[in-house]
Coordinates of C-alpha atoms in Angstrom, one line a residue:
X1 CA 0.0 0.0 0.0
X2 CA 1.5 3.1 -1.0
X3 CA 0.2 6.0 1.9
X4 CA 0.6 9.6 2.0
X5 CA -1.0 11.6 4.7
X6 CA -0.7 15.1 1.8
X7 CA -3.3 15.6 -0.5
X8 CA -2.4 15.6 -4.1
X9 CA -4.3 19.1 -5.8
X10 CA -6.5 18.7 -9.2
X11 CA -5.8 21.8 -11.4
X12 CA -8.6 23.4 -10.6
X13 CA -9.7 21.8 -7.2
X14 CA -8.2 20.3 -4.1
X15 CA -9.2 15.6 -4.6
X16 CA -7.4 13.1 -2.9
X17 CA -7.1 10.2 -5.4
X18 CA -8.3 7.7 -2.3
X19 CA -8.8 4.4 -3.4
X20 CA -8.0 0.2 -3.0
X21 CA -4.3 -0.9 -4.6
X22 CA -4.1 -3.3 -6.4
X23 CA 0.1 -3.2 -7.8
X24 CA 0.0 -6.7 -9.8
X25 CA -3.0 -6.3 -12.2
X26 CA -6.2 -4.2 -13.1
X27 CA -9.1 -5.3 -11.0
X28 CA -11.2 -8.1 -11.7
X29 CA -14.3 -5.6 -12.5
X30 CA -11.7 -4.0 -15.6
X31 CA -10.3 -7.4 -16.3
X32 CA -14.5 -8.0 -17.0
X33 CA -15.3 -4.7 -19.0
X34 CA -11.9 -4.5 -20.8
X35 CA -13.6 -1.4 -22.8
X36 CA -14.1 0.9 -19.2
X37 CA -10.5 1.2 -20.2
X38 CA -9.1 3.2 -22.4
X39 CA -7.3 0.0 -24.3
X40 CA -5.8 -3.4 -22.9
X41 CA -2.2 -2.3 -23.1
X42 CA -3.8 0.3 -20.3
X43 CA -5.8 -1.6 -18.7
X44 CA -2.7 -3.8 -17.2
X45 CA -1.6 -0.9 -15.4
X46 CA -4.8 1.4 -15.0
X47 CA -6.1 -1.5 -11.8
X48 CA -8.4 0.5 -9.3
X49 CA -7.2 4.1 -8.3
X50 CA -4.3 4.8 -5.8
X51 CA -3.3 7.4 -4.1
X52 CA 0.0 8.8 -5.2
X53 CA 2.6 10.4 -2.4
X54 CA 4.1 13.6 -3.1
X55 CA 7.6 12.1 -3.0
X56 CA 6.6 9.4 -5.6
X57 CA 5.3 12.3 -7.6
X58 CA 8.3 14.6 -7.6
X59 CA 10.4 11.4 -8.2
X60 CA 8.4 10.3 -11.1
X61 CA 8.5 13.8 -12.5
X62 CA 11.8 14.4 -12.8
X63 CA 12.7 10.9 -13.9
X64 CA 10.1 11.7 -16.8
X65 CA 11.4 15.2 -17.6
X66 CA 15.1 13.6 -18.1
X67 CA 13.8 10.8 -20.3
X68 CA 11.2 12.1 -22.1
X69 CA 11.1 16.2 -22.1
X70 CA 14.5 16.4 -22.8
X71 CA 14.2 14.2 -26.3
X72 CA 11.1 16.4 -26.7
X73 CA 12.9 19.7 -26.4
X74 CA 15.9 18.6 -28.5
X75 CA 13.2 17.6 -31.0
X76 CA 11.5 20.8 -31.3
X77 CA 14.7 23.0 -31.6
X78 CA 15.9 20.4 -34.5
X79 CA 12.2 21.5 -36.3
X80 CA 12.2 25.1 -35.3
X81 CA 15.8 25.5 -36.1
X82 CA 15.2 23.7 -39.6
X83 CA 12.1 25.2 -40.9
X84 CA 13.6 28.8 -39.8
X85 CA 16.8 28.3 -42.3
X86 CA 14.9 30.7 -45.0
X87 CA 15.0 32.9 -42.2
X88 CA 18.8 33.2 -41.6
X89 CA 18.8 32.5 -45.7
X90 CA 17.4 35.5 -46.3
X91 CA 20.5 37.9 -46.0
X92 CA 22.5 35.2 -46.7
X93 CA 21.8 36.1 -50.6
X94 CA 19.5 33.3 -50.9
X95 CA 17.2 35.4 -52.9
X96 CA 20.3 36.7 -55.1
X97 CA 21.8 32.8 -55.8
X98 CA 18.6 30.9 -56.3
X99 CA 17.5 34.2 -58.6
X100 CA 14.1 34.7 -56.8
X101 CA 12.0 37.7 -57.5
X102 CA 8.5 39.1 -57.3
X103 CA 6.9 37.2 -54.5
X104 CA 9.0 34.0 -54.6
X105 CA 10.8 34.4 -51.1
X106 CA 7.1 34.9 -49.8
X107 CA 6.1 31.7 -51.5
X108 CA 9.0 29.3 -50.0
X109 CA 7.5 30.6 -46.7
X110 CA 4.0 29.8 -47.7
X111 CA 4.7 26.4 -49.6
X112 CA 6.3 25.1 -46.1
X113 CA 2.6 25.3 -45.0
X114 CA 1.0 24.0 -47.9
X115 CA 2.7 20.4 -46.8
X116 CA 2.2 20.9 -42.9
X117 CA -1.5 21.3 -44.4
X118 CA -1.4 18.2 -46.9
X119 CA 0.3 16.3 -43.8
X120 CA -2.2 17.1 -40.9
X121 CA -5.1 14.8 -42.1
X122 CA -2.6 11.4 -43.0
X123 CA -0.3 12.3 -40.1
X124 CA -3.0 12.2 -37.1
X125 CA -4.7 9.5 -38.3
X126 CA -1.9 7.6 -38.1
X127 CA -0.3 9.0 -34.8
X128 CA -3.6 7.5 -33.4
X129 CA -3.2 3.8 -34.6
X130 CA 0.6 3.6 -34.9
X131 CA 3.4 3.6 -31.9
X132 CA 3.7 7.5 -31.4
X133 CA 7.7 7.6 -31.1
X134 CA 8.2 5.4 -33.3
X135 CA 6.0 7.5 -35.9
X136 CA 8.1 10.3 -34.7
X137 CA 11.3 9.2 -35.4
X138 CA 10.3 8.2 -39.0
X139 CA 9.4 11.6 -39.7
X140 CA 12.2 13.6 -38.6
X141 CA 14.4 10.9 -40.2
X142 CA 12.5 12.1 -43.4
X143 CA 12.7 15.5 -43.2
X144 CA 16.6 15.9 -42.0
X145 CA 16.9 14.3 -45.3
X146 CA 15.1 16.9 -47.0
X147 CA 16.7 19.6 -45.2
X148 CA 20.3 18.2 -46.3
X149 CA 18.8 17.7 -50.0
X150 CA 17.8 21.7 -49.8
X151 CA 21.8 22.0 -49.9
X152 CA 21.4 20.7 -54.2
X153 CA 18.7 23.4 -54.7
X154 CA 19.7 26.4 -56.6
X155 CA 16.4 27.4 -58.2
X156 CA 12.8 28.4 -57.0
X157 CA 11.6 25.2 -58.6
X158 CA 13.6 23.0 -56.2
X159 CA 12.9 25.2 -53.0
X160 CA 9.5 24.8 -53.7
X161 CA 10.2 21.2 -53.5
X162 CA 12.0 20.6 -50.7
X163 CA 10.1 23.3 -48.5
X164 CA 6.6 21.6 -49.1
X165 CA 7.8 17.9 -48.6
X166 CA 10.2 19.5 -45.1
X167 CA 6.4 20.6 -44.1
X168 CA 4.6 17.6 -44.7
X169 CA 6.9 15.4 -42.5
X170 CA 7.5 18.6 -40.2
X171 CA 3.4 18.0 -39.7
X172 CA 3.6 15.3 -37.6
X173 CA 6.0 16.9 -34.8
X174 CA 3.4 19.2 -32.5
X175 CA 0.4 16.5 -32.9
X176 CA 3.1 13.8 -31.5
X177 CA 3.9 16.2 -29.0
X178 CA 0.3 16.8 -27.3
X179 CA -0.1 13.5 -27.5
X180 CA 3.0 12.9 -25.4
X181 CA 2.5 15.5 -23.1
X182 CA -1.4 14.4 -22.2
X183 CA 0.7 10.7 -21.9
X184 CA 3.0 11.5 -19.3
X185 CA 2.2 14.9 -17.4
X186 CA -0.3 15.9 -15.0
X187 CA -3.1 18.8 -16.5
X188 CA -1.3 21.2 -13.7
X189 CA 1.6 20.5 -15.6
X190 CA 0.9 20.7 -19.0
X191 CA 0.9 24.9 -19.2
X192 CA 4.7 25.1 -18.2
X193 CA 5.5 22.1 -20.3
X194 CA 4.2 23.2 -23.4
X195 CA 5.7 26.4 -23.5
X196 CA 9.2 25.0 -22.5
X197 CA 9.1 22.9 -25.6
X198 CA 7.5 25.9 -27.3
X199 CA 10.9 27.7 -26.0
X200 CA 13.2 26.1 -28.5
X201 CA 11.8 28.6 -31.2
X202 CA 13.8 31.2 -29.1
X203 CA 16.5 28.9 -28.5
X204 CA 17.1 27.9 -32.1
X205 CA 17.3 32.0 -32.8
X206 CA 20.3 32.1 -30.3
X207 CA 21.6 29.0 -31.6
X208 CA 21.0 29.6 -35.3
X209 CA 21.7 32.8 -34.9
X210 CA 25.2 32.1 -33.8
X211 CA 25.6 28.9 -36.5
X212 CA 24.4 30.8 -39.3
X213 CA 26.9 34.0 -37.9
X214 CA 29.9 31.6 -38.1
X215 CA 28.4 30.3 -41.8
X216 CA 28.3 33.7 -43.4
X217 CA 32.4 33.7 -43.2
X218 CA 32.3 30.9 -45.0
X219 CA 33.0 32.0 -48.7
X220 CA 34.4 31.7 -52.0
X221 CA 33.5 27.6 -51.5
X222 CA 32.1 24.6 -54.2
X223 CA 28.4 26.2 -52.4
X224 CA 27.0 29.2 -51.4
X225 CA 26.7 30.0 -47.4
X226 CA 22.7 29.1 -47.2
X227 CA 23.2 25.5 -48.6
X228 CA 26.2 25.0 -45.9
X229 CA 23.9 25.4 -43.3
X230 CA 20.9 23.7 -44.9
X231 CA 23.5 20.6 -45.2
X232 CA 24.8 20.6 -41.2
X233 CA 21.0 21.1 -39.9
X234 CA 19.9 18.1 -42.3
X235 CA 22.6 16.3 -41.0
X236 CA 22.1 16.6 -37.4
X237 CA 18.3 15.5 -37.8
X238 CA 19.3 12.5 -39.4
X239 CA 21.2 11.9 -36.3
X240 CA 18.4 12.9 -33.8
X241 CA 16.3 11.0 -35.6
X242 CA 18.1 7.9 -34.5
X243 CA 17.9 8.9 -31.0
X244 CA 14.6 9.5 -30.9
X245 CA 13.8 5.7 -32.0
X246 CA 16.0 4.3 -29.4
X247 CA 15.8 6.4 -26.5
X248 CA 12.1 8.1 -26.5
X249 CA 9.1 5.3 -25.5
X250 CA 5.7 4.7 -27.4
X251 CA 3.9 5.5 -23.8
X252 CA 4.1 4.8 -20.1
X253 CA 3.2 1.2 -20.6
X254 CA 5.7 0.3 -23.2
X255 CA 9.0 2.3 -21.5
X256 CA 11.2 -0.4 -21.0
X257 CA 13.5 2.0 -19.0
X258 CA 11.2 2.6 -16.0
X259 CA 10.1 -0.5 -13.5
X260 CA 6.9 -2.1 -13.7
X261 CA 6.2 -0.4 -9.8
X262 CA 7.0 3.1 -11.7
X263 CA 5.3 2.5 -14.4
X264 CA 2.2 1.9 -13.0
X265 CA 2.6 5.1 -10.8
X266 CA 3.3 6.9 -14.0
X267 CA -0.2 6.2 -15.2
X268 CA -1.7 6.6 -11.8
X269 CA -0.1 10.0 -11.5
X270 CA -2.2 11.6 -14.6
X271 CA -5.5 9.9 -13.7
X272 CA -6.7 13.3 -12.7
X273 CA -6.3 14.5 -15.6
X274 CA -9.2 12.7 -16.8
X275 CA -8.5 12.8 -20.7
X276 CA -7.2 9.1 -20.6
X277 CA -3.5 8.3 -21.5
X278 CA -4.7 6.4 -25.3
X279 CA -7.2 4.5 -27.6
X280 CA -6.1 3.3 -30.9
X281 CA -10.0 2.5 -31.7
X282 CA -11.5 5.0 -34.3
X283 CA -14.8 6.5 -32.2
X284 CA -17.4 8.1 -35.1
X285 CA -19.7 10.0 -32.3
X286 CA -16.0 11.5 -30.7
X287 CA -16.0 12.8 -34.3
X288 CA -19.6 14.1 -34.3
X289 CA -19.0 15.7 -31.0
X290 CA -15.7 17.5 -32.1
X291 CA -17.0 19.0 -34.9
X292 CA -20.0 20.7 -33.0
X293 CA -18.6 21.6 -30.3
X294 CA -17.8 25.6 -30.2
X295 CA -14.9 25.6 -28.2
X296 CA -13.4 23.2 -31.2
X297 CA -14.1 26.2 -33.5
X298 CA -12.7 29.1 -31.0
X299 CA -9.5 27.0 -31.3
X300 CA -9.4 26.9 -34.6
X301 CA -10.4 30.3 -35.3
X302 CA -7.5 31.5 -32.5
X303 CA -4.6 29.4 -34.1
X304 CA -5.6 30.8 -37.4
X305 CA -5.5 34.8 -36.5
X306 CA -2.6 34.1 -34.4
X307 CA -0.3 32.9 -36.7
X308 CA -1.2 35.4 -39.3
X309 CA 1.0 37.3 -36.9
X310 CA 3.4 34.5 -35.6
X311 CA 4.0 33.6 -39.0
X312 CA 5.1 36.4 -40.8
X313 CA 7.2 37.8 -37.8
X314 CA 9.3 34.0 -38.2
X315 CA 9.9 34.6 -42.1
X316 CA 10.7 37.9 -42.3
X317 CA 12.4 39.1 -38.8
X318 CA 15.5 39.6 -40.2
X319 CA 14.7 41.5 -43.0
X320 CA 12.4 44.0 -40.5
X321 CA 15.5 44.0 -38.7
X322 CA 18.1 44.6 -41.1
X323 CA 16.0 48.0 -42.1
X324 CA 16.4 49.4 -38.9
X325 CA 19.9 49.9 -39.9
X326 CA 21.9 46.7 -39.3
X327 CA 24.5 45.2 -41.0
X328 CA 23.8 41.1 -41.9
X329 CA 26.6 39.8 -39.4
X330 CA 25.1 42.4 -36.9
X331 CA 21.2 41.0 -37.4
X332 CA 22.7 38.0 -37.6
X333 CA 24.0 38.3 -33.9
X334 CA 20.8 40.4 -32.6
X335 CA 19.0 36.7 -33.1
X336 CA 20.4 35.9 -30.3
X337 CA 19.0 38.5 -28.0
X338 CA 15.5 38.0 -29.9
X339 CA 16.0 34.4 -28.9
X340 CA 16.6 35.1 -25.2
X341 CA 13.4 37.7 -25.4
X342 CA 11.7 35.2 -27.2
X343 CA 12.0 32.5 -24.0
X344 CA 11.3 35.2 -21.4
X345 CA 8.4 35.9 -22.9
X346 CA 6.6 32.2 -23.5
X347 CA 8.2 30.9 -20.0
X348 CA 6.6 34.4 -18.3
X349 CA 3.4 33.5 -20.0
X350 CA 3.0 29.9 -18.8
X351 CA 4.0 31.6 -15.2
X352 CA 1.4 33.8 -14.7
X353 CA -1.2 31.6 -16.5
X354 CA -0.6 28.7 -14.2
X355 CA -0.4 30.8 -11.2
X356 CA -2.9 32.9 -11.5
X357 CA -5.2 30.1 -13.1
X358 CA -5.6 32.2 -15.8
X359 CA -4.9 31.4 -19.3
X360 CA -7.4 33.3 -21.3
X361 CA -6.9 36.5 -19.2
X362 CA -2.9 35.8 -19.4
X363 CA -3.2 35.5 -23.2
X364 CA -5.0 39.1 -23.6
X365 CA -2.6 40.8 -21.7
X366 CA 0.3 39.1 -23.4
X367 CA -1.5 40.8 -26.8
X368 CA -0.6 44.2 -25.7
X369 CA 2.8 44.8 -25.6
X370 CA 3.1 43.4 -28.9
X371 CA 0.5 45.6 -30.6
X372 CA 2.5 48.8 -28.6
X373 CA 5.5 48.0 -30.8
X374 CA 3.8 47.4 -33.9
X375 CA 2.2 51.1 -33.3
X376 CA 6.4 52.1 -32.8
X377 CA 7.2 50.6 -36.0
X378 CA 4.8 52.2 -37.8
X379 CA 4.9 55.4 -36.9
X380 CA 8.5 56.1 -36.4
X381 CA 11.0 56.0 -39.4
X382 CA 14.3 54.7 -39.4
X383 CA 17.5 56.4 -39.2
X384 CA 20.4 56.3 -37.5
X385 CA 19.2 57.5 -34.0
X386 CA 16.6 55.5 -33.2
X387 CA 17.8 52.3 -34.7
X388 CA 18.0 50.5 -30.8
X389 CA 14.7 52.1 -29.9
X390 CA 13.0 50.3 -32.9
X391 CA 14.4 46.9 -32.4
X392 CA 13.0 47.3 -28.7
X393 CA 9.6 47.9 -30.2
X394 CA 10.6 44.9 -32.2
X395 CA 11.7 42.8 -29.7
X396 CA 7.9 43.7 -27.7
X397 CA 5.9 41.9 -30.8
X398 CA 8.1 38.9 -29.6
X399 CA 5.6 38.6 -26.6
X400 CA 2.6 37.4 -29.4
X401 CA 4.9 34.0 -30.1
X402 CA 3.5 33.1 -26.4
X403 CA 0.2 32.8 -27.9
X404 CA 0.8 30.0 -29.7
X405 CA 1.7 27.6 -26.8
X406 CA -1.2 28.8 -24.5
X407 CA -3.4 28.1 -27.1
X408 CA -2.6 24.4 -27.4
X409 CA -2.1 24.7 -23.8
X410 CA -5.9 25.1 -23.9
X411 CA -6.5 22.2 -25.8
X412 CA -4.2 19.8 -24.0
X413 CA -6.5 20.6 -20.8
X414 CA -9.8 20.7 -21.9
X415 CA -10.3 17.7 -24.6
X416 CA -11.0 14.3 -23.3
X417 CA -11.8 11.3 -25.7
X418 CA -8.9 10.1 -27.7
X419 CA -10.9 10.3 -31.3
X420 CA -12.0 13.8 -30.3
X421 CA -8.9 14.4 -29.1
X422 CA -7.4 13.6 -32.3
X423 CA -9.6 15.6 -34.5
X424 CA -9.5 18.8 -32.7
X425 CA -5.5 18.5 -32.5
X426 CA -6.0 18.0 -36.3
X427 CA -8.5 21.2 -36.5
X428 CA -5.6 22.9 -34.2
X429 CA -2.7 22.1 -36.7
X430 CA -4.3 23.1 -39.8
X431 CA -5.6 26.6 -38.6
X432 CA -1.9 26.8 -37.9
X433 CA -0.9 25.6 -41.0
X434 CA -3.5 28.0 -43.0
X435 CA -2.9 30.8 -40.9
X436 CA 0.8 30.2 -41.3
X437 CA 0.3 29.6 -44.8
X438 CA -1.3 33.2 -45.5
X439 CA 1.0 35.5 -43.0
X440 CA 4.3 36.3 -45.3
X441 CA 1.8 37.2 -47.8
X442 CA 0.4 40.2 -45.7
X443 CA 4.4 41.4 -46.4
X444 CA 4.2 42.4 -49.7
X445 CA 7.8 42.8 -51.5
X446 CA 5.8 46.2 -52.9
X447 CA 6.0 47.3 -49.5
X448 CA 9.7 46.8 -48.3
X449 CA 11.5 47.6 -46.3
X450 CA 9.5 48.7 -43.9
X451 CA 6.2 46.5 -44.3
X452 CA 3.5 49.4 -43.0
X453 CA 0.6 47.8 -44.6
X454 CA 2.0 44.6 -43.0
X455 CA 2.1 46.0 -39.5
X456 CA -1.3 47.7 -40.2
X457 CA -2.9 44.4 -40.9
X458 CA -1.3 42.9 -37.6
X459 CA -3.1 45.6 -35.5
X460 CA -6.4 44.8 -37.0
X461 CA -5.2 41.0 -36.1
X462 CA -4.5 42.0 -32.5
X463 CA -8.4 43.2 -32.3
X464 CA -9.9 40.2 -33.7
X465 CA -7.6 37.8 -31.3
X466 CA -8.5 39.5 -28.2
X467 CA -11.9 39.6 -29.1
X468 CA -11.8 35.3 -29.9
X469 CA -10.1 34.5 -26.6
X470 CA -12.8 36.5 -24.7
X471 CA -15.3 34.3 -26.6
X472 CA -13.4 31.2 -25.7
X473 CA -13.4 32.1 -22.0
X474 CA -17.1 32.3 -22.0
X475 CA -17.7 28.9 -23.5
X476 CA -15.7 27.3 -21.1
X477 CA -17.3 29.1 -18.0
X478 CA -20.7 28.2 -19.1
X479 CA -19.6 24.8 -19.8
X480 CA -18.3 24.2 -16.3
X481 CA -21.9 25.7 -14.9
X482 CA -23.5 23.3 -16.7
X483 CA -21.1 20.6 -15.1
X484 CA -21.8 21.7 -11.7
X485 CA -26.0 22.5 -12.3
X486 CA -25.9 18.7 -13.3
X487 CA -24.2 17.5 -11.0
X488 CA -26.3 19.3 -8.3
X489 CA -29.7 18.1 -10.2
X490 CA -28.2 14.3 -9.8
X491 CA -27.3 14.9 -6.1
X492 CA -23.8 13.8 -7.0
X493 CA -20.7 15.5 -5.0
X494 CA -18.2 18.2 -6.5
X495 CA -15.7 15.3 -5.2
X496 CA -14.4 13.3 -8.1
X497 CA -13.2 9.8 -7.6
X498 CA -11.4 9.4 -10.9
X499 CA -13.1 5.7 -11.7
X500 CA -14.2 7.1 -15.0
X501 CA -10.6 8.9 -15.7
X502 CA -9.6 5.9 -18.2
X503 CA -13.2 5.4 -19.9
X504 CA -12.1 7.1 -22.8
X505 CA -15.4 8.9 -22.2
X506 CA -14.9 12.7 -23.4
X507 CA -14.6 15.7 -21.9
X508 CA -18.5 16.4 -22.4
X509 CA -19.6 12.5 -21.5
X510 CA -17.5 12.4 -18.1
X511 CA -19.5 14.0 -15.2
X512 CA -16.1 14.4 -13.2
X513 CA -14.5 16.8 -15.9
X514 CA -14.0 20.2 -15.1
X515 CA -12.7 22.8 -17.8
X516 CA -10.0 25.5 -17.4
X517 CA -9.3 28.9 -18.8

């Protein structure tokens, strides 16, 4: 019997998870219904709740966070840092060697989301019915071979190429991801989690920053600066990718590396959750419920409208930068600093939204310092005064890349059902695709250097965002009155047991779920 006289706190309420032990097998009355579980490779270690001690939980945390959150960090700095090489490309004469003109820079940033779109459907279907790090590793296998094929490409044509088929295997990464996180980590978790991982895109601007500094010496060589780089990052992947097979487990059941006593703590530890750990069965009504449920749409209309924004600012940072007076070594080297600005910011924001238990509020006020600078940018010209105050005003639209991470933050937290699961994390991925797909075009080559009409348009964004996640926050309050008025009109307690947490019931089905915002 594992005993612990401390209670263990629910996200959004104080439940002891009090119940019989059973550390050998699931109980007789599971063993009877095998589908009350969420699937039978669960159902060995999901026996009749227990209650978790706070030294088993810290224990079980950390041992998770070396094994699994580093591979998943390393993972997402090998994506970010490969799909933002058109990024560092860009005053690296990319546009000069491969001969682009017109709009054909904004179209390798928009064709990279053309695949991530193509890939969503296939790649989350499959995630649900195949081993997820296994999956995983397949995919960024693939696409660090694409990356080091972009070193061959010396034409538009190719780029295209190569950028669409880097997104379409890049598609699989952040669905794998919430699928890994809702696995392994505890909903009180889940906030600060996500954004860490979401941290790398900051990370790979120090990093790449610093890489694609020491590239740009490289010259008079059999290749052009760009493709150096393209051919080290694709490289590297290919190498990761092999990690990721060996190292990184399909779940908590099947990691080889923890004990069987651990691992069925690891699954009794996220029980609260109530979302279920997986279900490789294909549920139609999960579907049904998915597609008419409004909060689904607020997601997918947030992701869209933020990544109109987060988008563009990703492909063309460097070039807003490089007008503010800059040389290409110096923007080069101020990646860095946007990188470290870039982690303050999405670490700040899964703070305050996890201490204050409020994400919807936290993602509002994270909107404004980013629409201040825009307003800086527009109205004051360059020259050679103000050229520091302006990338500070630059540097303050970094705070709307927190968005993106306390949006699926949201989702990770309030979805239960692992079909409905799946199709809103599809939903999620290509409103971020689309809205991805359609940002560099707001920054019309017309317009450069200094992209007014761009930075117009992201004002007008700002509005429309702030005016979703108020929506969004409404839902989800009158969902959980609902909750609580039915619960009262059954005479059942606001205390939750957690039998149902492995049901695979959804979030609307289980009477014990609560939602948070």
């Amino acid at each position: 019997m594992i005993r612990d006289d401390s209670s263990d706190k629910a996200v959004d309420r104080k439940s002891d998870i009090m119940v019989t032990h059973n550390i050998e097998d699931a109980s007789v009355e599971e063993k009877a219904n095998p589908s009350k579980v969420a699937d039978e490779e669960t159902a060995k270690y999901a026996g009749a709740p227990i209650k978790v001690s706070d030294a088993d939980n810290k224990r079980l945390f950390w041992k998770i966070n070396r094994r699994i959150l580093s591979i998943m960090l390393v993972t997402y700095f090998c994506q970010s840092l490969d799909k933002g090489t058109l990024n560092f490309a860009s005053i690296m004469h990319i546009k000069r060697d491969a001969h682009l003109g017109g709009q054909e820079y904004q179209w390798l940033g928009t064709i990279l989301y053309m695949g991530i779109l193509a890939g969503e459907l296939p790649q989350n279907f499959l995630l649900q019915k195949l081993p997820v790090a296994k999956f995983l590793a397949a995919n960024v296998f693939c696409w660090g071979a694409v990356v080091t094929c972009s070193a061959a490409s010396k034409n538009f044509a190719s780029l295209m190429v190569v950028r669409f088929l880097l997104g379409f295997f890049e598609s699989s990464v952040q669905p794998a991801f919430l699928i890994i996180t809702t696995m392994w980590y505890r909903r009180s978790e889940q906030a600060v989690l996500t954004s860490l991982w979401y941290c790398m895109t900051g990370v790979q601007l120090m990093v790449g920053g610093l890489l694609a500094y020491g590239v740009s010496h490289y010259t008079n060589g059999v290749i052009f600066p760009w493709q150096l780089l393209f051919l080290i990052l694709g490289l590297a992947t290919i190498v990761l990718s092999i990690a990721i097979a060996l190292f990184l487990p399909d779940s908590p059941m099947a990691a080889k590396c923890f004990s069987e006593d651990d691992k069925r703590l690891m699954v009794e530890r996220i029980r609260e959750n109530e979302t279920g750990i997986q279900n490789k069965q294909y549920k139609r009504y999960q579907v049904i419920e998915a597609l008419t449920d409004p909060f689904s749409w607020c997601i997918f209309a947030l992701i869209v409208v933020a990544n109109l924004v987060i988008g563009g600012l990703g492909v063309f940072s460097n070039l807003i930068i490089s007008q503010f007076g800059f040389s290409l070594l110096q923007t080069q080297l101020l990646n860095i600093a946007q990188g470290a600005v870039t982690v303050i910011v999405m670490i700040g924001s899964a703070t305050v939204a996890q201490k204050w238990k409020q994400t919807c509020i936290t993602m509002i006020l994270w909107t404004i310092p980013a629409a201040v600078g825009t307003i800086v940018i527009v109205i004051v010209k360059p020259n050679s005064n103000n050229a520091g105050g302006l990338l500070i005003a630059f540097y303050c639209t970094q705070f709307f890349l927190a968005q993106g991470n306390m949006i699926i933050s949201l989702v990770t937290r309030n979805v239960a059902g692992q079909t409905k699961k799946s199709t809103i994390i599809t939903m999620t991925f290509v409103g971020w695709a689309a809205g991805n797909m359609a940002a560099p075009q707001i920054f019309q080559t017309s317009d450069a250097p200094r992209y007014i009409k761009g930075f117009v348009a992201h004002l007008c964004i700002y509005g429309t965002y702030i005016a979703l996640v108020i929506l969004t926050r409404i839902i989800l309050m009158r969902k959980n009155v609902k909750k609580r008025a039915a619960a009262e009109a059954a005479g059942l307690s606001e205390e939750i047991d957690h039998q149902q947490a492995f049901d695979d019931l959804t979030d609307q089905e289980n009477p014990n779920f609560r939602y948070v915002y």
